[in-house]
JSON list of C-alpha atoms in Angstrom, two decimals:
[
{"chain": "A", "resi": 1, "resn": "UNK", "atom": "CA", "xyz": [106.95, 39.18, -114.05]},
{"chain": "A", "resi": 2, "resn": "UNK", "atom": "CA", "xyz": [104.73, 41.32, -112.65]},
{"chain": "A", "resi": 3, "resn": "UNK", "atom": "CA", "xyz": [102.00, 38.30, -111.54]},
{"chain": "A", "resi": 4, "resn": "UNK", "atom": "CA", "xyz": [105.43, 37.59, -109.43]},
{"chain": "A", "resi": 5, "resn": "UNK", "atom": "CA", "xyz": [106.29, 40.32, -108.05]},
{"chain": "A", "resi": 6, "resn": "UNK", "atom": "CA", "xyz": [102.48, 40.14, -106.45]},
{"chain": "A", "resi": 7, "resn": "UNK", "atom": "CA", "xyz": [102.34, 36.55, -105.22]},
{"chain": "A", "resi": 8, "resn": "UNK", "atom": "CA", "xyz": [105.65, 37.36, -103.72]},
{"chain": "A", "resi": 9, "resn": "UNK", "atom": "CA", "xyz": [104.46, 40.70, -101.56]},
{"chain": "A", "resi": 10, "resn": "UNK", "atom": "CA", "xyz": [101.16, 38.69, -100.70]},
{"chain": "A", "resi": 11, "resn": "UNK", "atom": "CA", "xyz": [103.05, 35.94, -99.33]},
{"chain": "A", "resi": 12, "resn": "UNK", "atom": "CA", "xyz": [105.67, 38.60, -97.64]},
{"chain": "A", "resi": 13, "resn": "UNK", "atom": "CA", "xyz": [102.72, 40.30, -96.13]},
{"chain": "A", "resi": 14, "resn": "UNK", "atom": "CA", "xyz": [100.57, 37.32, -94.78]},
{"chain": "A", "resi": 15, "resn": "UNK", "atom": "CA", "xyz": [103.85, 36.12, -93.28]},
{"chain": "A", "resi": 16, "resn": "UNK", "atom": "CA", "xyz": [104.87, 39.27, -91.75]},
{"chain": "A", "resi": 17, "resn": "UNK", "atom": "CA", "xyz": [101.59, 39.52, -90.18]},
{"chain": "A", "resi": 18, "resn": "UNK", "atom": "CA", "xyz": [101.67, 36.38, -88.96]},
{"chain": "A", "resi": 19, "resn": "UNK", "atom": "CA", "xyz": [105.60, 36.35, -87.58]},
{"chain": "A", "resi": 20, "resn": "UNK", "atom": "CA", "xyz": [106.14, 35.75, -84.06]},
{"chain": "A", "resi": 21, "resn": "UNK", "atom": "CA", "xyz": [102.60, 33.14, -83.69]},
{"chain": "A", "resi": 22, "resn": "UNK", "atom": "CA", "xyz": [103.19, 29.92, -81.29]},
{"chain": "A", "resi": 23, "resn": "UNK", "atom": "CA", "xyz": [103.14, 26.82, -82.84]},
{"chain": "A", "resi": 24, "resn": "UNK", "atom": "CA", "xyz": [102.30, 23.83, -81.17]},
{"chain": "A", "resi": 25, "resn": "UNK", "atom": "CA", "xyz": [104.48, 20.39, -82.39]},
{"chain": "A", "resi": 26, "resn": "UNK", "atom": "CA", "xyz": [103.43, 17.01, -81.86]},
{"chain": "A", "resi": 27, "resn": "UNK", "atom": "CA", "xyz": [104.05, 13.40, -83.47]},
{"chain": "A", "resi": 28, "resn": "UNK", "atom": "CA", "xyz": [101.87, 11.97, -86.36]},
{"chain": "A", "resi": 29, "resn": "UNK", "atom": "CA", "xyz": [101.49, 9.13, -88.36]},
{"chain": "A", "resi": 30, "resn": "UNK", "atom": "CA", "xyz": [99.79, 8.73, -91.41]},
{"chain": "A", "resi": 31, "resn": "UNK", "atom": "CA", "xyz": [99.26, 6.50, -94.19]},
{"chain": "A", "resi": 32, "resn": "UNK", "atom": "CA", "xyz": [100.85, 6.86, -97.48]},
{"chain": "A", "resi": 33, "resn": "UNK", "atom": "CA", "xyz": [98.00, 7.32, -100.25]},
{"chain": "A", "resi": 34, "resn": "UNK", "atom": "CA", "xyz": [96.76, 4.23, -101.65]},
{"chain": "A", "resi": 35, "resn": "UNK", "atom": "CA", "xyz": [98.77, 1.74, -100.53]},
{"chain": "A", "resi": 36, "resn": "UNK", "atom": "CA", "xyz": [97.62, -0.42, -96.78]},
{"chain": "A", "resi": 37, "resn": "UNK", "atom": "CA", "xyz": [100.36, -1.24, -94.69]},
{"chain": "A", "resi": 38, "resn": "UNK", "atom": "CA", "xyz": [102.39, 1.64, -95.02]},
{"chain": "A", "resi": 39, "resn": "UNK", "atom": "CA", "xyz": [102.25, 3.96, -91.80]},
{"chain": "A", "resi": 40, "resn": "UNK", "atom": "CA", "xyz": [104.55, 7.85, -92.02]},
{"chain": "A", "resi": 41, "resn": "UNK", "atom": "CA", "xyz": [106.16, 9.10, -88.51]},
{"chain": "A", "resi": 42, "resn": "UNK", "atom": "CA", "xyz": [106.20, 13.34, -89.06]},
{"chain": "A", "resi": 43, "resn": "UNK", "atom": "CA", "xyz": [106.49, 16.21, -87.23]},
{"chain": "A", "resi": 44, "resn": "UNK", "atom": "CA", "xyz": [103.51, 18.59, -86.59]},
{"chain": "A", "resi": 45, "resn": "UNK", "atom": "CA", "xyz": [103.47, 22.22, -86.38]},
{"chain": "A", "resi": 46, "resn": "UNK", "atom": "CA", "xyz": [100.01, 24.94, -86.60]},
{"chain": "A", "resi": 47, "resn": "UNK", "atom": "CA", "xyz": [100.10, 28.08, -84.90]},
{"chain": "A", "resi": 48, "resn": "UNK", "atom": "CA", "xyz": [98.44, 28.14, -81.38]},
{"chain": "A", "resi": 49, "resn": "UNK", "atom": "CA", "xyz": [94.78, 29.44, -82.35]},
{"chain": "A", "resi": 50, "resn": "UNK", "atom": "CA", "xyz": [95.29, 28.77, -85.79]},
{"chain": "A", "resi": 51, "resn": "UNK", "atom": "CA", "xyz": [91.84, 29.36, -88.27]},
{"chain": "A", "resi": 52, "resn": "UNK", "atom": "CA", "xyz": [92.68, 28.96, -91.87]},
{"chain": "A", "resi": 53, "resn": "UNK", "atom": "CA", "xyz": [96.26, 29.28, -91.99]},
{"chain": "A", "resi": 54, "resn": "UNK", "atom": "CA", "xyz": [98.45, 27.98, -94.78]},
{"chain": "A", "resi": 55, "resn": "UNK", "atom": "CA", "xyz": [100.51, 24.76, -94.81]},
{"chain": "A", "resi": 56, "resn": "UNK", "atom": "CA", "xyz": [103.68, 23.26, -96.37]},
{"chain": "A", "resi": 57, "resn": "UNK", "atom": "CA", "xyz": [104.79, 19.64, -96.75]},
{"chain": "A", "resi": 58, "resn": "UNK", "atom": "CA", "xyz": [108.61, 19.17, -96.05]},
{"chain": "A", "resi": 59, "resn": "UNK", "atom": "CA", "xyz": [110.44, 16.25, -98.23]},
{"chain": "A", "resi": 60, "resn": "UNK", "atom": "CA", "xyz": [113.79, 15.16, -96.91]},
{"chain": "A", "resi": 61, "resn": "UNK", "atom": "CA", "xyz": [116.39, 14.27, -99.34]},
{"chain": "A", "resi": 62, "resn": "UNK", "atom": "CA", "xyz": [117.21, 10.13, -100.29]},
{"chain": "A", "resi": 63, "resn": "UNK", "atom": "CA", "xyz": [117.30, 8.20, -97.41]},
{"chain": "A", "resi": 64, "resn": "UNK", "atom": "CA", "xyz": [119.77, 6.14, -99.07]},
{"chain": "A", "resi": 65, "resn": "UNK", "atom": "CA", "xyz": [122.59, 8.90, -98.14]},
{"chain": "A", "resi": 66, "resn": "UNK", "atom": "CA", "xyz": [121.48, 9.63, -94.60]},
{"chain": "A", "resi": 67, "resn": "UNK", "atom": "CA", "xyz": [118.33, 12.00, -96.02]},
{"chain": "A", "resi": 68, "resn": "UNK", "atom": "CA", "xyz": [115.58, 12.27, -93.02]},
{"chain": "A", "resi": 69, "resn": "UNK", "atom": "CA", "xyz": [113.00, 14.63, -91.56]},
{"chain": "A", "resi": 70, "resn": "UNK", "atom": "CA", "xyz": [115.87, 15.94, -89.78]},
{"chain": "A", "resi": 71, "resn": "UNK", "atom": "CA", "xyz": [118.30, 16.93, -91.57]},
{"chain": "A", "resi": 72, "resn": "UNK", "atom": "CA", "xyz": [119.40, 20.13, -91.06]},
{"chain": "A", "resi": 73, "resn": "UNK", "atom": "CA", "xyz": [117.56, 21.84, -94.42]},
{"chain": "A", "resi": 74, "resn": "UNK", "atom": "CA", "xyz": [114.53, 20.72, -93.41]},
{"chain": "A", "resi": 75, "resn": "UNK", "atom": "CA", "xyz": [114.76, 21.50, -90.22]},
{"chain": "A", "resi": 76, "resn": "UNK", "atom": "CA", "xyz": [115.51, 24.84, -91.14]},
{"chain": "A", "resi": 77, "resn": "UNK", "atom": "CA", "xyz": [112.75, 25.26, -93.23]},
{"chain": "A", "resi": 78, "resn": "UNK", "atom": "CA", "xyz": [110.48, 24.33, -90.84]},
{"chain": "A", "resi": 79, "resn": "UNK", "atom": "CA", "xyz": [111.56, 26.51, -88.47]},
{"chain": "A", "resi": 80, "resn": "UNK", "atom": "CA", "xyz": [111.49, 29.55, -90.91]},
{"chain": "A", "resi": 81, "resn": "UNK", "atom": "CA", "xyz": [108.01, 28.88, -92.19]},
{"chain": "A", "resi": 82, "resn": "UNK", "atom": "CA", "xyz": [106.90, 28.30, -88.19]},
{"chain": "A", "resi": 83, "resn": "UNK", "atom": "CA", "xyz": [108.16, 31.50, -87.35]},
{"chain": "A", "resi": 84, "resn": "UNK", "atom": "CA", "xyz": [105.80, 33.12, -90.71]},
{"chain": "A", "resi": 85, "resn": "UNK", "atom": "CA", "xyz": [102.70, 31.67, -89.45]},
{"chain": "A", "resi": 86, "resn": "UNK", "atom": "CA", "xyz": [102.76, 28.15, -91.62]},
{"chain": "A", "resi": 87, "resn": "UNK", "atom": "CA", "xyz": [101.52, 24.94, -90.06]},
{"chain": "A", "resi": 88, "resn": "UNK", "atom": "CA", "xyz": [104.51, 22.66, -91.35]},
{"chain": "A", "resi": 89, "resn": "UNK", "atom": "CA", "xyz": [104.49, 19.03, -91.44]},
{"chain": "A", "resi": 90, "resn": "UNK", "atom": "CA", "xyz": [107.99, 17.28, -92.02]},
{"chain": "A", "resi": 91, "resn": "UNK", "atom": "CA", "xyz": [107.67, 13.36, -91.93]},
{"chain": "A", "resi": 92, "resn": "UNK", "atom": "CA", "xyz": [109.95, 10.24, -92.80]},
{"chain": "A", "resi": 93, "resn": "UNK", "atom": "CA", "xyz": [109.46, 8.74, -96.22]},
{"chain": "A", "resi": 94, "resn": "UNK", "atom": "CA", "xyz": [109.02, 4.72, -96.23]},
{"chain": "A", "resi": 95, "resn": "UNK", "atom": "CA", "xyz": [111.54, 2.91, -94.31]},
{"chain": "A", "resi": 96, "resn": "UNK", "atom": "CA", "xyz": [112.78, 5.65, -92.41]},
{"chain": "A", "resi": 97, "resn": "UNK", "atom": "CA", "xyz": [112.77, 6.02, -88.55]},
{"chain": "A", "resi": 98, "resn": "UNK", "atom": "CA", "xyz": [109.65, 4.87, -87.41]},
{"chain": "A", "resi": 99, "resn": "UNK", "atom": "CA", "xyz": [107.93, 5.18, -90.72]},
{"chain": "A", "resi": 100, "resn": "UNK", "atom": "CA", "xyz": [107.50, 1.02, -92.02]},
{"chain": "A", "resi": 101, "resn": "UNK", "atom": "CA", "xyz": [108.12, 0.25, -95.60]},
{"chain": "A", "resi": 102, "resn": "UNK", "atom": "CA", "xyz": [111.03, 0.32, -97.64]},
{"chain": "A", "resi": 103, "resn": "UNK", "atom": "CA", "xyz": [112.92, 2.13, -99.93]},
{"chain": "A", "resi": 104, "resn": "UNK", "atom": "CA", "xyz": [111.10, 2.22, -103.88]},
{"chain": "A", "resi": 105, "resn": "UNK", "atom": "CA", "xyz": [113.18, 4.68, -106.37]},
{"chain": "A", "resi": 106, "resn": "UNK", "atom": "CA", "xyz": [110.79, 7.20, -105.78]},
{"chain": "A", "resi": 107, "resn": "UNK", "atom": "CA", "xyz": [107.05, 5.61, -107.09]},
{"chain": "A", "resi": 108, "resn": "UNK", "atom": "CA", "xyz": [106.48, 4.99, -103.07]},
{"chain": "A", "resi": 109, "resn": "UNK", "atom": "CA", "xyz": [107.97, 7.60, -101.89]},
{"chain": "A", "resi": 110, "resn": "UNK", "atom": "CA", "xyz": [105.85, 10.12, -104.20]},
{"chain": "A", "resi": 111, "resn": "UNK", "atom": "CA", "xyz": [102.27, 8.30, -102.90]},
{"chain": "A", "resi": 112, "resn": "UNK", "atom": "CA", "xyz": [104.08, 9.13, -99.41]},
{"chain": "A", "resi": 113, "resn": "UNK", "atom": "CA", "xyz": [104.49, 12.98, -99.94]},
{"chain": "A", "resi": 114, "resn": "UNK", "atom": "CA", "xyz": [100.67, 12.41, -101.36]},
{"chain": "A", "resi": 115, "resn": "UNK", "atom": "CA", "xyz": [99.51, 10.66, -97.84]},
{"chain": "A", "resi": 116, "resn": "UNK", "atom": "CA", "xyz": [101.58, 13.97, -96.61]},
{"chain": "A", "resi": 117, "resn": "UNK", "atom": "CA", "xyz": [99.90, 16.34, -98.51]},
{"chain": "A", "resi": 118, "resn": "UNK", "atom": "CA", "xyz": [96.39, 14.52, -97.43]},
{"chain": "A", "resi": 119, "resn": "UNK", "atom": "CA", "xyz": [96.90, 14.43, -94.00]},
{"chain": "A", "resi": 120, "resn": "UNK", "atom": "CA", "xyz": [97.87, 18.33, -93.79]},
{"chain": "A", "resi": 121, "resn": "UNK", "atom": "CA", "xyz": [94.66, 19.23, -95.38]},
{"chain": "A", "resi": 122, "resn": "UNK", "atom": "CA", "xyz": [93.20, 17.55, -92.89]},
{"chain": "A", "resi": 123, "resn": "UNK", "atom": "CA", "xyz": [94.29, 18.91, -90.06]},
{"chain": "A", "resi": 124, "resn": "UNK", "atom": "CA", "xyz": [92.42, 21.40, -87.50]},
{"chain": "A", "resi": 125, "resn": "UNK", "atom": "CA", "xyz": [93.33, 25.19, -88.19]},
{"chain": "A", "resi": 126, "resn": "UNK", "atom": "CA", "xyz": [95.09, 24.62, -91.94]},
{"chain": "A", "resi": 127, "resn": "UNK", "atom": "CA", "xyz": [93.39, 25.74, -94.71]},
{"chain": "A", "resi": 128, "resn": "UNK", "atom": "CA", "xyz": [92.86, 22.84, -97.25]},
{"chain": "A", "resi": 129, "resn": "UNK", "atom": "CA", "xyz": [92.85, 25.18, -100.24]},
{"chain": "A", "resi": 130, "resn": "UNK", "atom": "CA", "xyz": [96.55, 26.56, -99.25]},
{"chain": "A", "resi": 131, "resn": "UNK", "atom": "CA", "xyz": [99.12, 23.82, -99.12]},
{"chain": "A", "resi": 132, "resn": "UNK", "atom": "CA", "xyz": [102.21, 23.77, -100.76]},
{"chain": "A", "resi": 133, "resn": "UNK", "atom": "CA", "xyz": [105.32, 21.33, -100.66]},
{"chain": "A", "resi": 134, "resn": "UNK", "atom": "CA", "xyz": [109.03, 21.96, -100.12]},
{"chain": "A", "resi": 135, "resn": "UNK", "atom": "CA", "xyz": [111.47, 19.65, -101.31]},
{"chain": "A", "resi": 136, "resn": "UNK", "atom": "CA", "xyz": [115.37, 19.12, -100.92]},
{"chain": "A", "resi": 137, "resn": "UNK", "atom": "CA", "xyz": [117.35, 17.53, -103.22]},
{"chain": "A", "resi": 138, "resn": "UNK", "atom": "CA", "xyz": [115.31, 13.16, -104.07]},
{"chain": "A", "resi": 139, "resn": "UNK", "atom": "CA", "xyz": [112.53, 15.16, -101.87]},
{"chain": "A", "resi": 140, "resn": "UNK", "atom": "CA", "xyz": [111.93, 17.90, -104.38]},
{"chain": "A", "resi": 141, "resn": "UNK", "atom": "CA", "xyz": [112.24, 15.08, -107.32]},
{"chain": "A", "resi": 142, "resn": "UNK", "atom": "CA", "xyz": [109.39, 12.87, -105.19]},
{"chain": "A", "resi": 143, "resn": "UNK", "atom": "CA", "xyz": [107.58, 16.10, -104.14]},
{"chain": "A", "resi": 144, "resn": "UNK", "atom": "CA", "xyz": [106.65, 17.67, -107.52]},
{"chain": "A", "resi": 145, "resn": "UNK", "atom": "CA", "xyz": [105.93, 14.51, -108.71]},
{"chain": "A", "resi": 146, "resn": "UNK", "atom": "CA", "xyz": [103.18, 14.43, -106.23]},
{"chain": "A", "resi": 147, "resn": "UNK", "atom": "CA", "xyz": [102.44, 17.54, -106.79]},
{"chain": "A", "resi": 148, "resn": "UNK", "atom": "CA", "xyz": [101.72, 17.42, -110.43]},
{"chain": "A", "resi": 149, "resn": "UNK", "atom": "CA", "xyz": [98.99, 14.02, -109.42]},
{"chain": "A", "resi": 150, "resn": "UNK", "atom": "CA", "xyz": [97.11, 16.38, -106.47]},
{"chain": "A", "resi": 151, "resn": "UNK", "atom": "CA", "xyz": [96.26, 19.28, -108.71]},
{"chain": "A", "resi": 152, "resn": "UNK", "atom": "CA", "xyz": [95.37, 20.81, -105.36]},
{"chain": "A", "resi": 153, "resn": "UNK", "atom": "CA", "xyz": [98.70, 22.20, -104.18]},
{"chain": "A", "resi": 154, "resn": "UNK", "atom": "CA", "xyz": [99.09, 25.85, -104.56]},
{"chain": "A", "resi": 155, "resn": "UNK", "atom": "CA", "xyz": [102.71, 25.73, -105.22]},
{"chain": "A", "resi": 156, "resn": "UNK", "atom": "CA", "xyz": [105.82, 24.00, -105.07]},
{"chain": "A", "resi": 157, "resn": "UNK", "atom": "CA", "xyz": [109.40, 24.65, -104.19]},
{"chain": "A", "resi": 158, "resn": "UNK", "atom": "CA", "xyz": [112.10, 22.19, -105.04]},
{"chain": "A", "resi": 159, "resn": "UNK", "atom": "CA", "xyz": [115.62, 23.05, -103.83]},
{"chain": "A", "resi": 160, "resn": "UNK", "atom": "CA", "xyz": [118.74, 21.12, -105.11]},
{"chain": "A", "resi": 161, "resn": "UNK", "atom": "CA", "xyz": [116.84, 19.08, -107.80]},
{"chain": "A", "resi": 162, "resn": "UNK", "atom": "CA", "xyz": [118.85, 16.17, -108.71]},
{"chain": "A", "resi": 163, "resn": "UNK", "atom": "CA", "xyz": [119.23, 16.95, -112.89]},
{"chain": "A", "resi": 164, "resn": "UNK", "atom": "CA", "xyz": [122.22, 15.12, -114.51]},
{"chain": "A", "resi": 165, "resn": "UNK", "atom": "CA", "xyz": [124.25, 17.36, -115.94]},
{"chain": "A", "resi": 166, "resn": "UNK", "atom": "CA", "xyz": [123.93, 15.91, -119.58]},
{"chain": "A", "resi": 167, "resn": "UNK", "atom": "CA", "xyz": [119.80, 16.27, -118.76]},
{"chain": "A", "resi": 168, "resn": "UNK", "atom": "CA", "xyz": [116.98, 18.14, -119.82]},
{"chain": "A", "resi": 169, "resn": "UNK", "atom": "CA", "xyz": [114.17, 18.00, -117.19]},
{"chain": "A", "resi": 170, "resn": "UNK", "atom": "CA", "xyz": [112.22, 19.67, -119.68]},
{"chain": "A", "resi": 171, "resn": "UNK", "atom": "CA", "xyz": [111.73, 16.30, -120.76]},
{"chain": "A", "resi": 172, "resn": "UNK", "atom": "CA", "xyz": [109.76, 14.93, -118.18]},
{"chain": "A", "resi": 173, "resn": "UNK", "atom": "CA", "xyz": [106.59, 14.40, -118.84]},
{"chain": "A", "resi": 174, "resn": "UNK", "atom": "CA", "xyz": [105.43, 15.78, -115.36]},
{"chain": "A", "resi": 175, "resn": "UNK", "atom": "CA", "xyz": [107.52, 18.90, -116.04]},
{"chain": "A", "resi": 176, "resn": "UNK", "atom": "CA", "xyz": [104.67, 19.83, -119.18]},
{"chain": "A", "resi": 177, "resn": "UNK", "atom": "CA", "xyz": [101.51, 19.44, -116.52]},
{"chain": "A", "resi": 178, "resn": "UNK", "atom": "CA", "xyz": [103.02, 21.61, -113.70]},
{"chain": "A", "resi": 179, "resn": "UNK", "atom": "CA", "xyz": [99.87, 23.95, -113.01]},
{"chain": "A", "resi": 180, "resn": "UNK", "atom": "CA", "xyz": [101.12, 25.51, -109.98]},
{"chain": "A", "resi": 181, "resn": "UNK", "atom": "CA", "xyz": [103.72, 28.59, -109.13]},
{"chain": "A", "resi": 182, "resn": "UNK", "atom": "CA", "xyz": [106.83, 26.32, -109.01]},
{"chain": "A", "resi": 183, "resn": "UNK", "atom": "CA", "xyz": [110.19, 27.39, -107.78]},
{"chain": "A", "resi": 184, "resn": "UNK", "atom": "CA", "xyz": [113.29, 25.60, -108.69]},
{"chain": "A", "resi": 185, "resn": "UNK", "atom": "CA", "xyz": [116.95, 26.20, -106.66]},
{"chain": "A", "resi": 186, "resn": "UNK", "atom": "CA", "xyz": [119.82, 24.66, -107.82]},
{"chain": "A", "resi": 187, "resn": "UNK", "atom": "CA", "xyz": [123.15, 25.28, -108.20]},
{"chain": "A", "resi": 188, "resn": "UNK", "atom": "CA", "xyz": [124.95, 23.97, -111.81]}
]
């Protein structure tokens, strides 16, 4: 608990100092990890004279149900972790908008939040060694799958994880390798 409480008033303080930067957004594309072919439309934000700052992924919820970079949620997110000092990327997974590919129950759409995670850490003014992911709802599902095969995000945050009520995701396989602070909002 007390590990916690610090990560939490480190995080509060960096992004208290940090509140009010400009951030700069422009359109990206980006390839989903390991597979050709497939090409990701986002959204790019990093603070205006940004050196080392941190960065989140944002994972839209199933596309199958209207779920897109933005939705509302993200959106918000984005705006809330712009407005701390983040660099946020928020993208399309496969076969929506302008990103090309199509839907896959999640296996494709997990090496997409990968090619998402890849391309942040790549980008001028983020620090590679601070990137986490947010997830809503299929996005946090995809997202901390991906998470669990980088083993260099530095946490995860999955709001509205899909569990069926009669399911343990305890059970998961993935869930037993999670090696990263890992936040999990849901309502029952």
């Amino acid at each position: 608990m007390a590990m916690r409480r610090l990560l939490l008033t480190i995080v509060l303080t960096f992004a208290l100092s940090m509140a009010g930067a400009e951030a700069v957004e422009r359109e990206v594309s980006f390839p989903s990890r390991g597979e050709n072919g497939v090409s990701l439309s986002g959204r790019l934000h990093v603070p205006d004279g940004a050196e080392g700052c941190p960065g989140v992924v944002l994972v839209h919820p199933d596309p199958r149900f209207g779920g897109s970079m933005d939705v509302a949620v993200i959106v918000g997110l984005q705006e809330a972790f712009e407005a701390s000092g983040f660099a946020t990327l928020r993208f399309n997974l496969r076969g929506v908008g302008a990103s090309t590919g199509k839907f896959d129950n999640g296996e494709g759409e997990m090496r997409d939040c990968l090619g998402a995670l890849d391309f942040l850490r790549r980008t001028q003014g983020v620090d590679p060694n601070r990137i986490a992911l947010v997830g809503y709802s299929f996005g946090s599902w995809v997202g901390l799958r991906a998470c669990v095969l980088d083993k260099r995000v530095r946490g995860c945050a999955c709001l509205a994880f899909p569990v069926p009520e009669s399911e343990n995701p305890e059970r998961h396989p993935y869930f037993r390798e999670i090696r990263f602070p890992a936040l999990f909002v849901t309502g029952t």
